[in-house]
Amino acid sequence: LKSLKKTYALYLLFLLASLSVKSYGQSYFANGNARSLGGNCYQLTGALDWQLGSIWYADPIDLSKDFDLEFYLNFGGKDNSGADGIVFVMQDVSNKAIGKSGGGLGFEGFSPSFGVEFDDFNNQDKGDIASDHIAILKNGSVDHNSTNSISAPVAAISGGGNIEDGLDHLVR
């Protein structure tokens, strides 16, 4: 990812669950089914099948300098009938970009890119673990068995709990 001199931060989700991202003091571009709820809170998708949305930070981030990001993710409350998850992405494709839906988590296809996956659906063909999990991937790949997997999936909540619990989860 050395070619990513400046990039945009992306919080992605699509498909079935109703999600929200809360941010403070920044400007964003909402695409697809994503929309602003006001008060620096964004909904990536509604509680409808095959939704796809992206929210991009409006200003480039200079990766040669330190930065600190803190935000909340809410995965809704539909465990088995909800979406695949969200990916926080850094890329230089566009501030209007949306990747592939379904198991692609809206991240699949962005290259070069860096993604932190918050996955709440078990796609066994992609090397997912049974519990809701977090993993680090690159180059738009969501396959944990590929050479683009930087960090293998680990349980998102200690003990393998469910992140579709209707609660806001702090990410930093």
GROMACS .gro file of N, CA, C and O in nm, residues 24-151:
model
  512
   24TYR      N    1  -1.764   1.290   1.436
   24TYR     CA    2  -1.769   1.421   1.498
   24TYR      C    3  -1.674   1.517   1.428
   24TYR      O    4  -1.556   1.489   1.413
   25GLY      N    5  -1.727   1.632   1.382
   25GLY     CA    6  -1.645   1.741   1.330
   25GLY      C    7  -1.584   1.717   1.194
   25GLY      O    8  -1.483   1.777   1.163
   26GLN      N    9  -1.642   1.633   1.112
   26GLN     CA   10  -1.586   1.604   0.980
   26GLN      C   11  -1.696   1.614   0.874
   26GLN      O   12  -1.813   1.613   0.905
   27SER      N   13  -1.656   1.616   0.746
   27SER     CA   14  -1.748   1.615   0.634
   27SER      C   15  -1.732   1.484   0.558
   27SER      O   16  -1.620   1.433   0.545
   28TYR      N   17  -1.843   1.434   0.504
   28TYR     CA   18  -1.843   1.304   0.438
   28TYR      C   19  -1.927   1.307   0.312
   28TYR      O   20  -2.016   1.390   0.297
   29PHE      N   21  -1.901   1.212   0.222
   29PHE     CA   22  -1.983   1.188   0.103
   29PHE      C   23  -2.058   1.057   0.125
   29PHE      O   24  -1.996   0.954   0.151
   30ALA      N   25  -2.190   1.061   0.113
   30ALA     CA   26  -2.272   0.940   0.124
   30ALA      C   27  -2.311   0.896  -0.016
   30ALA      O   28  -2.354   0.977  -0.099
   31ASN      N   29  -2.298   0.767  -0.044
   31ASN     CA   30  -2.326   0.711  -0.177
   31ASN      C   31  -2.416   0.590  -0.167
   31ASN      O   32  -2.424   0.525  -0.063
   32GLY      N   33  -2.479   0.557  -0.279
   32GLY     CA   34  -2.568   0.440  -0.281
   32GLY      C   35  -2.684   0.461  -0.186
   32GLY      O   36  -2.748   0.566  -0.186
   33ASN      N   37  -2.710   0.361  -0.102
   33ASN     CA   38  -2.820   0.368  -0.006
   33ASN      C   39  -2.785   0.442   0.123
   33ASN      O   40  -2.870   0.458   0.211
   34ALA      N   41  -2.662   0.488   0.136
   34ALA     CA   42  -2.619   0.559   0.257
   34ALA      C   43  -2.684   0.697   0.263
   34ALA      O   44  -2.708   0.760   0.160
   35ARG      N   45  -2.710   0.743   0.386
   35ARG     CA   46  -2.770   0.876   0.402
   35ARG      C   47  -2.732   0.934   0.537
   35ARG      O   48  -2.706   0.862   0.632
   36SER      N   49  -2.732   1.067   0.541
   36SER     CA   50  -2.706   1.137   0.666
   36SER      C   51  -2.830   1.135   0.752
   36SER      O   52  -2.941   1.158   0.703
   37LEU      N   53  -2.813   1.108   0.880
   37LEU     CA   54  -2.923   1.113   0.976
   37LEU      C   55  -2.918   1.243   1.056
   37LEU      O   56  -3.000   1.265   1.145
   38GLY      N   57  -2.820   1.328   1.027
   38GLY     CA   58  -2.801   1.452   1.101
   38GLY      C   59  -2.713   1.428   1.222
   38GLY      O   60  -2.692   1.315   1.265
   39GLY      N   61  -2.663   1.537   1.277
   39GLY     CA   62  -2.580   1.525   1.396
   39GLY      C   63  -2.456   1.440   1.376
   39GLY      O   64  -2.415   1.368   1.466
   40ASN      N   65  -2.397   1.443   1.257
   40ASN     CA   66  -2.278   1.363   1.226
   40ASN      C   67  -2.300   1.214   1.241
   40ASN      O   68  -2.210   1.139   1.277
   41CYS      N   69  -2.421   1.168   1.215
   41CYS     CA   70  -2.454   1.025   1.217
   41CYS      C   71  -2.503   0.986   1.079
   41CYS      O   72  -2.582   1.059   1.017
   42TYR      N   73  -2.454   0.873   1.029
   42TYR     CA   74  -2.489   0.826   0.896
   42TYR      C   75  -2.543   0.684   0.902
   42TYR      O   76  -2.494   0.602   0.978
   43GLN      N   77  -2.642   0.657   0.819
   43GLN     CA   78  -2.693   0.522   0.804
   43GLN      C   79  -2.641   0.468   0.672
   43GLN      O   80  -2.663   0.529   0.567
   44LEU      N   81  -2.571   0.356   0.676
   44LEU     CA   82  -2.515   0.298   0.554
   44LEU      C   83  -2.621   0.229   0.472
   44LEU      O   84  -2.623   0.240   0.350
   45THR      N   85  -2.710   0.156   0.538
   45THR     CA   86  -2.818   0.087   0.468
   45THR      C   87  -2.941   0.083   0.557
   45THR      O   88  -2.932   0.090   0.678
   46GLY      N   89  -3.055   0.068   0.492
   46GLY     CA   90  -3.179   0.045   0.565
   46GLY      C   91  -3.195  -0.104   0.588
   46GLY      O   92  -3.114  -0.186   0.544
   47ALA      N   93  -3.301  -0.141   0.656
   47ALA     CA   94  -3.327  -0.282   0.687
   47ALA      C   95  -3.401  -0.348   0.570
   47ALA      O   96  -3.512  -0.399   0.584
   48LEU      N   97  -3.340  -0.345   0.452
   48LEU     CA   98  -3.396  -0.403   0.331
   48LEU      C   99  -3.292  -0.492   0.266
   48LEU      O  100  -3.172  -0.468   0.278
   49ASP      N  101  -3.338  -0.592   0.191
   49ASP     CA  102  -3.246  -0.683   0.122
   49ASP      C  103  -3.162  -0.609   0.018
   49ASP      O  104  -3.208  -0.516  -0.048
   50TRP      N  105  -3.038  -0.654   0.004
   50TRP     CA  106  -2.944  -0.613  -0.100
   50TRP      C  107  -2.921  -0.463  -0.107
   50TRP      O  108  -2.911  -0.405  -0.214
   51GLN      N  109  -2.907  -0.400   0.007
   51GLN     CA  110  -2.870  -0.259   0.016
   51GLN      C  111  -2.718  -0.249   0.005
   51GLN      O  112  -2.646  -0.339   0.044
   52LEU      N  113  -2.670  -0.136  -0.044
   52LEU     CA  114  -2.526  -0.113  -0.059
   52LEU      C  115  -2.501   0.036  -0.043
   52LEU      O  116  -2.564   0.117  -0.110
   53GLY      N  117  -2.412   0.073   0.048
   53GLY     CA  118  -2.383   0.214   0.068
   53GLY      C  119  -2.239   0.235   0.108
   53GLY      O  120  -2.172   0.145   0.156
   54SER      N  121  -2.191   0.356   0.086
   54SER     CA  122  -2.058   0.392   0.130
   54SER      C  123  -2.062   0.534   0.185
   54SER      O  124  -2.143   0.616   0.142
   55ILE      N  125  -1.977   0.559   0.282
   55ILE     CA  126  -1.960   0.693   0.337
   55ILE      C  127  -1.811   0.719   0.336
   55ILE      O  128  -1.733   0.647   0.399
   56TRP      N  129  -1.772   0.821   0.262
   56TRP     CA  130  -1.630   0.855   0.247
   56TRP      C  131  -1.598   0.986   0.316
   56TRP      O  132  -1.671   1.083   0.304
   57TYR      N  133  -1.487   0.989   0.384
   57TYR     CA  134  -1.433   1.111   0.442
   57TYR      C  135  -1.405   1.208   0.329
   57TYR      O  136  -1.347   1.170   0.226
   58ALA      N  137  -1.444   1.334   0.343
   58ALA     CA  138  -1.435   1.431   0.234
   58ALA      C  139  -1.293   1.481   0.205
   58ALA      O  140  -1.264   1.522   0.094
   59ASP      N  141  -1.205   1.475   0.304
   59ASP     CA  142  -1.070   1.529   0.286
   59ASP      C  143  -0.967   1.418   0.282
   59ASP      O  144  -0.974   1.324   0.361
   60PRO      N  145  -0.868   1.429   0.192
   60PRO     CA  146  -0.762   1.328   0.190
   60PRO      C  147  -0.687   1.325   0.322
   60PRO      O  148  -0.673   1.427   0.390
   61ILE      N  149  -0.640   1.207   0.358
   61ILE     CA  150  -0.557   1.190   0.477
   61ILE      C  151  -0.415   1.164   0.431
   61ILE      O  152  -0.391   1.076   0.348
   62ASP      N  153  -0.322   1.241   0.481
   62ASP     CA  154  -0.182   1.224   0.447
   62ASP      C  155  -0.125   1.113   0.534
   62ASP      O  156  -0.108   1.130   0.655
   63LEU      N  157  -0.097   0.998   0.475
   63LEU     CA  158  -0.050   0.882   0.551
   63LEU      C  159   0.094   0.894   0.598
   63LEU      O  160   0.140   0.809   0.674
   64SER      N  161   0.163   0.998   0.556
   64SER     CA  162   0.300   1.018   0.607
   64SER      C  163   0.298   1.088   0.743
   64SER      O  164   0.403   1.103   0.805
   65LYS      N  165   0.179   1.130   0.788
   65LYS     CA  166   0.164   1.196   0.917
   65LYS      C  167   0.074   1.114   1.007
   65LYS      O  168  -0.012   1.040   0.961
   66ASP      N  169   0.094   1.128   1.139
   66ASP     CA  170   0.009   1.059   1.235
   66ASP      C  171  -0.134   1.109   1.224
   66ASP      O  172  -0.158   1.226   1.194
   67PHE      N  173  -0.229   1.019   1.247
   67PHE     CA  174  -0.369   1.056   1.253
   67PHE      C  175  -0.439   0.961   1.349
   67PHE      O  176  -0.390   0.852   1.378
   68ASP      N  177  -0.553   1.004   1.400
   68ASP     CA  178  -0.629   0.926   1.497
   68ASP      C  179  -0.775   0.930   1.454
   68ASP      O  180  -0.830   1.039   1.437
   69LEU      N  181  -0.834   0.815   1.434
   69LEU     CA  182  -0.975   0.806   1.397
   69LEU      C  183  -1.050   0.734   1.506
   69LEU      O  184  -1.005   0.632   1.558
   70GLU      N  185  -1.166   0.787   1.540
   70GLU     CA  186  -1.251   0.724   1.639
   70GLU      C  187  -1.394   0.737   1.590
   70GLU      O  188  -1.437   0.846   1.551
   71PHE      N  189  -1.467   0.627   1.587
   71PHE     CA  190  -1.605   0.630   1.540
   71PHE      C  191  -1.682   0.514   1.603
   71PHE      O  192  -1.623   0.422   1.660
   72TYR      N  193  -1.812   0.521   1.593
   72TYR     CA  194  -1.899   0.416   1.645
   72TYR      C  195  -1.964   0.343   1.528
   72TYR      O  196  -2.002   0.406   1.430
   73LEU      N  197  -1.975   0.212   1.539
   73LEU     CA  198  -2.047   0.131   1.442
   73LEU      C  199  -2.162   0.062   1.514
   73LEU      O  200  -2.144   0.012   1.625
   74ASN      N  201  -2.277   0.058   1.449
   74ASN     CA  202  -2.392  -0.013   1.502
   74ASN      C  203  -2.438  -0.108   1.393
   74ASN      O  204  -2.470  -0.066   1.283
   75PHE      N  205  -2.439  -0.237   1.424
   75PHE     CA  206  -2.469  -0.341   1.326
   75PHE      C  207  -2.615  -0.383   1.327
   75PHE      O  208  -2.651  -0.485   1.268
   76GLY      N  209  -2.701  -0.307   1.392
   76GLY     CA  210  -2.842  -0.339   1.399
   76GLY      C  211  -2.866  -0.456   1.494
   76GLY      O  212  -2.781  -0.490   1.576
   77GLY      N  213  -2.981  -0.519   1.481
   77GLY     CA  214  -3.017  -0.627   1.572
   77GLY      C  215  -3.061  -0.754   1.504
   77GLY      O  216  -3.119  -0.841   1.567
   78LYS      N  217  -3.037  -0.767   1.373
   78LYS     CA  218  -3.078  -0.887   1.300
   78LYS      C  219  -2.958  -0.979   1.282
   78LYS      O  220  -2.874  -0.957   1.196
   79ASP      N  221  -2.952  -1.084   1.361
   79ASP     CA  222  -2.835  -1.172   1.356
   79ASP      C  223  -2.836  -1.256   1.229
   79ASP      O  224  -2.756  -1.235   1.138
   80ASN      N  225  -2.923  -1.352   1.218
   80ASN     CA  226  -2.921  -1.445   1.105
   80ASN      C  227  -2.983  -1.389   0.978
   80ASN      O  228  -2.961  -1.442   0.870
   81SER      N  229  -3.059  -1.282   0.987
   81SER     CA  230  -3.121  -1.226   0.868
   81SER      C  231  -3.065  -1.088   0.834
   81SER      O  232  -3.124  -1.014   0.757
   82GLY      N  233  -2.949  -1.055   0.890
   82GLY     CA  234  -2.888  -0.925   0.865
   82GLY      C  235  -2.785  -0.930   0.754
   82GLY      O  236  -2.778  -1.026   0.677
   83ALA      N  237  -2.706  -0.825   0.747
   83ALA     CA  238  -2.609  -0.808   0.639
   83ALA      C  239  -2.478  -0.881   0.666
   83ALA      O  240  -2.461  -0.946   0.769
   84ASP      N  241  -2.384  -0.865   0.573
   84ASP     CA  242  -2.253  -0.928   0.585
   84ASP      C  243  -2.157  -0.851   0.675
   84ASP      O  244  -2.067  -0.910   0.732
   85GLY      N  245  -2.171  -0.722   0.686
   85GLY     CA  246  -2.082  -0.646   0.772
   85GLY      C  247  -2.042  -0.513   0.715
   85GLY      O  248  -2.106  -0.461   0.625
   86ILE      N  249  -1.932  -0.460   0.768
   86ILE     CA  250  -1.881  -0.327   0.731
   86ILE      C  251  -1.730  -0.340   0.714
   86ILE      O  252  -1.665  -0.415   0.785
   87VAL      N  253  -1.675  -0.263   0.622
   87VAL     CA  254  -1.529  -0.256   0.609
   87VAL      C  255  -1.488  -0.110   0.615
   87VAL      O  256  -1.544  -0.025   0.546
   88PHE      N  257  -1.392  -0.081   0.702
   88PHE     CA  258  -1.327   0.051   0.704
   88PHE      C  259  -1.215   0.041   0.602
   88PHE      O  260  -1.129  -0.045   0.612
   89VAL      N  261  -1.218   0.130   0.501
   89VAL     CA  262  -1.125   0.119   0.388
   89VAL      C  263  -1.047   0.248   0.369
   89VAL      O  264  -1.102   0.357   0.383
   90MET      N  265  -0.922   0.232   0.333
   90MET     CA  266  -0.840   0.343   0.287
   90MET      C  267  -0.802   0.310   0.143
   90MET      O  268  -0.752   0.201   0.116
   91GLN      N  269  -0.830   0.405   0.052
   91GLN     CA  270  -0.804   0.383  -0.090
   91GLN      C  271  -0.796   0.516  -0.161
   91GLN      O  272  -0.827   0.619  -0.102
   92ASP      N  273  -0.754   0.515  -0.286
   92ASP     CA  274  -0.749   0.639  -0.362
   92ASP      C  275  -0.824   0.628  -0.493
   92ASP      O  276  -0.793   0.697  -0.589
   93VAL      N  277  -0.928   0.544  -0.497
   93VAL     CA  278  -1.009   0.526  -0.617
   93VAL      C  279  -1.098   0.648  -0.640
   93VAL      O  280  -1.094   0.711  -0.744
   94SER      N  281  -1.183   0.679  -0.540
   94SER     CA  282  -1.279   0.788  -0.555
   94SER      C  283  -1.357   0.807  -0.426
   94SER      O  284  -1.372   0.713  -0.348
   95ASN      N  285  -1.414   0.925  -0.407
   95ASN     CA  286  -1.501   0.946  -0.292
   95ASN      C  287  -1.647   0.910  -0.325
   95ASN      O  288  -1.737   0.936  -0.247
   96LYS      N  289  -1.669   0.849  -0.441
   96LYS     CA  290  -1.801   0.801  -0.481
   96LYS      C  291  -1.801   0.649  -0.499
   96LYS      O  292  -1.899   0.591  -0.543
   97ALA      N  293  -1.691   0.585  -0.468
   97ALA     CA  294  -1.674   0.442  -0.495
   97ALA      C  295  -1.762   0.355  -0.405
   97ALA      O  296  -1.782   0.385  -0.288
   98ILE      N  297  -1.813   0.248  -0.465
   98ILE     CA  298  -1.884   0.142  -0.393
   98ILE      C  299  -1.840   0.011  -0.458
   98ILE      O  300  -1.846  -0.002  -0.579
   99GLY      N  301  -1.796  -0.084  -0.378
   99GLY     CA  302  -1.749  -0.212  -0.428
   99GLY      C  303  -1.860  -0.312  -0.451
   99GLY      O  304  -1.977  -0.276  -0.463
  100LYS      N  305  -1.826  -0.439  -0.452
  100LYS     CA  306  -1.921  -0.547  -0.477
  100LYS      C  307  -2.004  -0.576  -0.353
  100LYS      O  308  -1.955  -0.570  -0.241
  101SER      N  309  -2.129  -0.611  -0.374
  101SER     CA  310  -2.221  -0.639  -0.264
  101SER      C  311  -2.208  -0.782  -0.214
  101SER      O  312  -2.121  -0.857  -0.258
  102GLY      N  313  -2.296  -0.819  -0.123
  102GLY     CA  314  -2.296  -0.953  -0.066
  102GLY      C  315  -2.171  -0.978   0.015
  102GLY      O  316  -2.126  -0.892   0.089
  103GLY      N  317  -2.111  -1.094  -0.003
  103GLY     CA  318  -1.990  -1.130   0.068
  103GLY      C  319  -1.872  -1.040   0.035
  103GLY      O  320  -1.772  -1.041   0.106
  104GLY      N  321  -1.882  -0.959  -0.071
  104GLY     CA  322  -1.776  -0.864  -0.106
  104GLY      C  323  -1.772  -0.744  -0.014
  104GLY      O  324  -1.678  -0.665  -0.022
  105LEU      N  325  -1.872  -0.730   0.072
  105LEU     CA  326  -1.877  -0.625   0.175
  105LEU      C  327  -1.859  -0.483   0.122
  105LEU      O  328  -1.822  -0.395   0.197
  106GLY      N  329  -1.883  -0.461  -0.006
  106GLY     CA  330  -1.865  -0.328  -0.061
  106GLY      C  331  -1.720  -0.287  -0.074
  106GLY      O  332  -1.688  -0.179  -0.120
  107PHE      N  333  -1.629  -0.375  -0.037
  107PHE     CA  334  -1.485  -0.352  -0.040
  107PHE      C  335  -1.421  -0.423  -0.159
  107PHE      O  336  -1.323  -0.375  -0.216
  108GLU      N  337  -1.475  -0.535  -0.197
  108GLU     CA  338  -1.416  -0.618  -0.301
  108GLU      C  339  -1.404  -0.539  -0.432
  108GLU      O  340  -1.500  -0.481  -0.481
  109GLY      N  341  -1.281  -0.533  -0.484
  109GLY     CA  342  -1.256  -0.466  -0.610
  109GLY      C  343  -1.175  -0.338  -0.601
  109GLY      O  344  -1.134  -0.284  -0.702
  110PHE      N  345  -1.149  -0.283  -0.481
  110PHE     CA  346  -1.069  -0.162  -0.466
  110PHE      C  347  -0.921  -0.199  -0.456
  110PHE      O  348  -0.880  -0.262  -0.359
  111SER      N  349  -0.841  -0.158  -0.552
  111SER     CA  350  -0.699  -0.187  -0.547
  111SER      C  351  -0.623  -0.070  -0.609
  111SER      O  352  -0.659  -0.026  -0.718
  112PRO      N  353  -0.524  -0.018  -0.536
  112PRO     CA  354  -0.475  -0.061  -0.406
  112PRO      C  355  -0.569  -0.014  -0.295
  112PRO      O  356  -0.636   0.088  -0.308
  113SER      N  357  -0.571  -0.090  -0.188
  113SER     CA  358  -0.655  -0.053  -0.075
  113SER      C  359  -0.612  -0.130   0.049
  113SER      O  360  -0.541  -0.230   0.042
  114PHE      N  361  -0.660  -0.081   0.162
  114PHE     CA  362  -0.637  -0.141   0.293
  114PHE      C  363  -0.772  -0.143   0.362
  114PHE      O  364  -0.841  -0.040   0.366
  115GLY      N  365  -0.813  -0.258   0.415
  115GLY     CA  366  -0.943  -0.266   0.478
  115GLY      C  367  -0.942  -0.339   0.611
  115GLY      O  368  -0.874  -0.440   0.627
  116VAL      N  369  -1.015  -0.284   0.707
  116VAL     CA  370  -1.039  -0.351   0.834
  116VAL      C  371  -1.184  -0.398   0.828
  116VAL      O  372  -1.277  -0.317   0.825
  117GLU      N  373  -1.200  -0.528   0.823
  117GLU     CA  374  -1.330  -0.591   0.804
  117GLU      C  375  -1.397  -0.619   0.938
  117GLU      O  376  -1.335  -0.676   1.028
  118PHE      N  377  -1.522  -0.580   0.951
  118PHE     CA  378  -1.608  -0.613   1.065
  118PHE      C  379  -1.717  -0.701   1.007
  118PHE      O  380  -1.817  -0.651   0.955
  119ASP      N  381  -1.698  -0.831   1.012
  119ASP     CA  382  -1.781  -0.927   0.939
  119ASP      C  383  -1.873  -1.000   1.035
  119ASP      O  384  -1.828  -1.059   1.133
  120ASP      N  385  -2.003  -0.998   1.004
  120ASP     CA  386  -2.100  -1.065   1.091
  120ASP      C  387  -2.177  -1.174   1.018
  120ASP      O  388  -2.286  -1.213   1.059
  121PHE      N  389  -2.119  -1.224   0.908
  121PHE     CA  390  -2.180  -1.335   0.834
  121PHE      C  391  -2.071  -1.434   0.798
  121PHE      O  392  -1.965  -1.395   0.751
  122ASN      N  393  -2.096  -1.561   0.818
  122ASN     CA  394  -1.995  -1.664   0.794
  122ASN      C  395  -1.997  -1.709   0.648
  122ASN      O  396  -2.081  -1.789   0.609
  123ASN      N  397  -1.904  -1.657   0.569
  123ASN     CA  398  -1.883  -1.703   0.432
  123ASN      C  399  -1.765  -1.801   0.435
  123ASN      O  400  -1.650  -1.761   0.423
  124GLN      N  401  -1.796  -1.928   0.453
  124GLN     CA  402  -1.691  -2.029   0.470
  124GLN      C  403  -1.597  -2.035   0.352
  124GLN      O  404  -1.478  -2.061   0.368
  125ASP      N  405  -1.647  -2.007   0.230
  125ASP     CA  406  -1.562  -2.012   0.112
  125ASP      C  407  -1.457  -1.902   0.111
  125ASP      O  408  -1.362  -1.907   0.034
  126LYS      N  409  -1.472  -1.801   0.197
  126LYS     CA  410  -1.375  -1.691   0.207
  126LYS      C  411  -1.284  -1.706   0.328
  126LYS      O  412  -1.207  -1.616   0.360
  127GLY      N  413  -1.294  -1.818   0.400
  127GLY     CA  414  -1.210  -1.842   0.515
  127GLY      C  415  -1.259  -1.775   0.643
  127GLY      O  416  -1.182  -1.759   0.738
  128ASP      N  417  -1.387  -1.733   0.643
  128ASP     CA  418  -1.444  -1.672   0.763
  128ASP      C  419  -1.445  -1.773   0.878
  128ASP      O  420  -1.457  -1.893   0.856
  129ILE      N  421  -1.435  -1.721   1.000
  129ILE     CA  422  -1.455  -1.806   1.117
  129ILE      C  423  -1.603  -1.799   1.153
  129ILE      O  424  -1.675  -1.710   1.109
  130ALA      N  425  -1.649  -1.893   1.234
  130ALA     CA  426  -1.792  -1.904   1.264
  130ALA      C  427  -1.847  -1.782   1.337
  130ALA      O  428  -1.960  -1.740   1.314
  131SER      N  429  -1.768  -1.720   1.424
  131SER     CA  430  -1.818  -1.606   1.501
  131SER      C  431  -1.803  -1.476   1.424
  131SER      O  432  -1.724  -1.467   1.329
  132ASP      N  433  -1.879  -1.374   1.463
  132ASP     CA  434  -1.859  -1.240   1.408
  132ASP      C  435  -1.713  -1.204   1.432
  132ASP      O  436  -1.659  -1.231   1.539
  133HIS      N  437  -1.650  -1.146   1.331
  133HIS     CA  438  -1.505  -1.130   1.341
  133HIS      C  439  -1.453  -1.001   1.278
  133HIS      O  440  -1.524  -0.933   1.206
  134ILE      N  441  -1.327  -0.974   1.308
  134ILE     CA  442  -1.252  -0.861   1.253
  134ILE      C  443  -1.128  -0.919   1.185
  134ILE      O  444  -1.067  -1.012   1.237
  135ALA      N  445  -1.093  -0.863   1.070
  135ALA     CA  446  -0.972  -0.905   0.999
  135ALA      C  447  -0.918  -0.786   0.922
  135ALA      O  448  -0.987  -0.687   0.901
  136ILE      N  449  -0.793  -0.796   0.879
  136ILE     CA  450  -0.729  -0.691   0.799
  136ILE      C  451  -0.692  -0.749   0.664
  136ILE      O  452  -0.627  -0.855   0.657
  137LEU      N  453  -0.735  -0.679   0.557
  137LEU     CA  454  -0.715  -0.726   0.421
  137LEU      C  455  -0.663  -0.613   0.334
  137LEU      O  456  -0.669  -0.497   0.372
  138LYS      N  457  -0.615  -0.647   0.216
  138LYS     CA  458  -0.568  -0.545   0.122
  138LYS      C  459  -0.616  -0.576  -0.019
  138LYS      O  460  -0.660  -0.687  -0.049
  139ASN      N  461  -0.606  -0.475  -0.103
  139ASN     CA  462  -0.633  -0.484  -0.246
  139ASN      C  463  -0.772  -0.536  -0.280
  139ASN      O  464  -0.790  -0.609  -0.377
  140GLY      N  465  -0.870  -0.497  -0.200
  140GLY     CA  466  -1.010  -0.529  -0.230
  140GLY      C  467  -1.046  -0.675  -0.217
  140GLY      O  468  -1.149  -0.717  -0.267
  141SER      N  469  -0.966  -0.753  -0.150
  141SER     CA  470  -0.994  -0.894  -0.131
  141SER      C  471  -1.064  -0.916   0.003
  141SER      O  472  -1.026  -0.856   0.103
  142VAL      N  473  -1.164  -1.003   0.004
  142VAL     CA  474  -1.230  -1.040   0.129
  142VAL      C  475  -1.204  -1.187   0.160
  142VAL      O  476  -1.267  -1.245   0.248
  143ASP      N  477  -1.109  -1.247   0.090
  143ASP     CA  478  -1.076  -1.388   0.107
  143ASP      C  479  -0.959  -1.401   0.205
  143ASP      O  480  -0.846  -1.363   0.175
  144HIS      N  481  -0.989  -1.457   0.322
  144HIS     CA  482  -0.887  -1.472   0.426
  144HIS      C  483  -0.782  -1.578   0.392
  144HIS      O  484  -0.679  -1.585   0.457
  145ASN      N  485  -0.808  -1.658   0.289
  145ASN     CA  486  -0.713  -1.760   0.246
  145ASN      C  487  -0.617  -1.707   0.139
  145ASN      O  488  -0.527  -1.779   0.098
  146SER      N  489  -0.636  -1.584   0.094
  146SER     CA  490  -0.553  -1.530  -0.013
  146SER      C  491  -0.427  -1.462   0.041
  146SER      O  492  -0.415  -1.437   0.161
  147THR      N  493  -0.337  -1.427  -0.049
  147THR     CA  494  -0.216  -1.354  -0.010
  147THR      C  495  -0.247  -1.210   0.027
  147THR      O  496  -0.161  -1.139   0.078
  148ASN      N  497  -0.370  -1.165   0.004
  148ASN     CA  498  -0.413  -1.030   0.042
  148ASN      C  499  -0.466  -1.021   0.184
  148ASN      O  500  -0.507  -0.916   0.228
  149SER      N  501  -0.464  -1.132   0.254
  149SER     CA  502  -0.505  -1.133   0.395
  149SER      C  503  -0.385  -1.092   0.480
  149SER      O  504  -0.285  -1.163   0.485
  150ILE      N  505  -0.394  -0.977   0.545
  150ILE     CA  506  -0.284  -0.927   0.628
  150ILE      C  507  -0.291  -0.987   0.767
  150ILE      O  508  -0.190  -1.019   0.828
  151SER      N  509  -0.412  -0.999   0.820
  151SER     CA  510  -0.433  -1.054   0.954
  151SER      C  511  -0.553  -1.147   0.950
  151SER      O  512  -0.660  -1.108   0.902
   0.00000   0.00000   0.00000
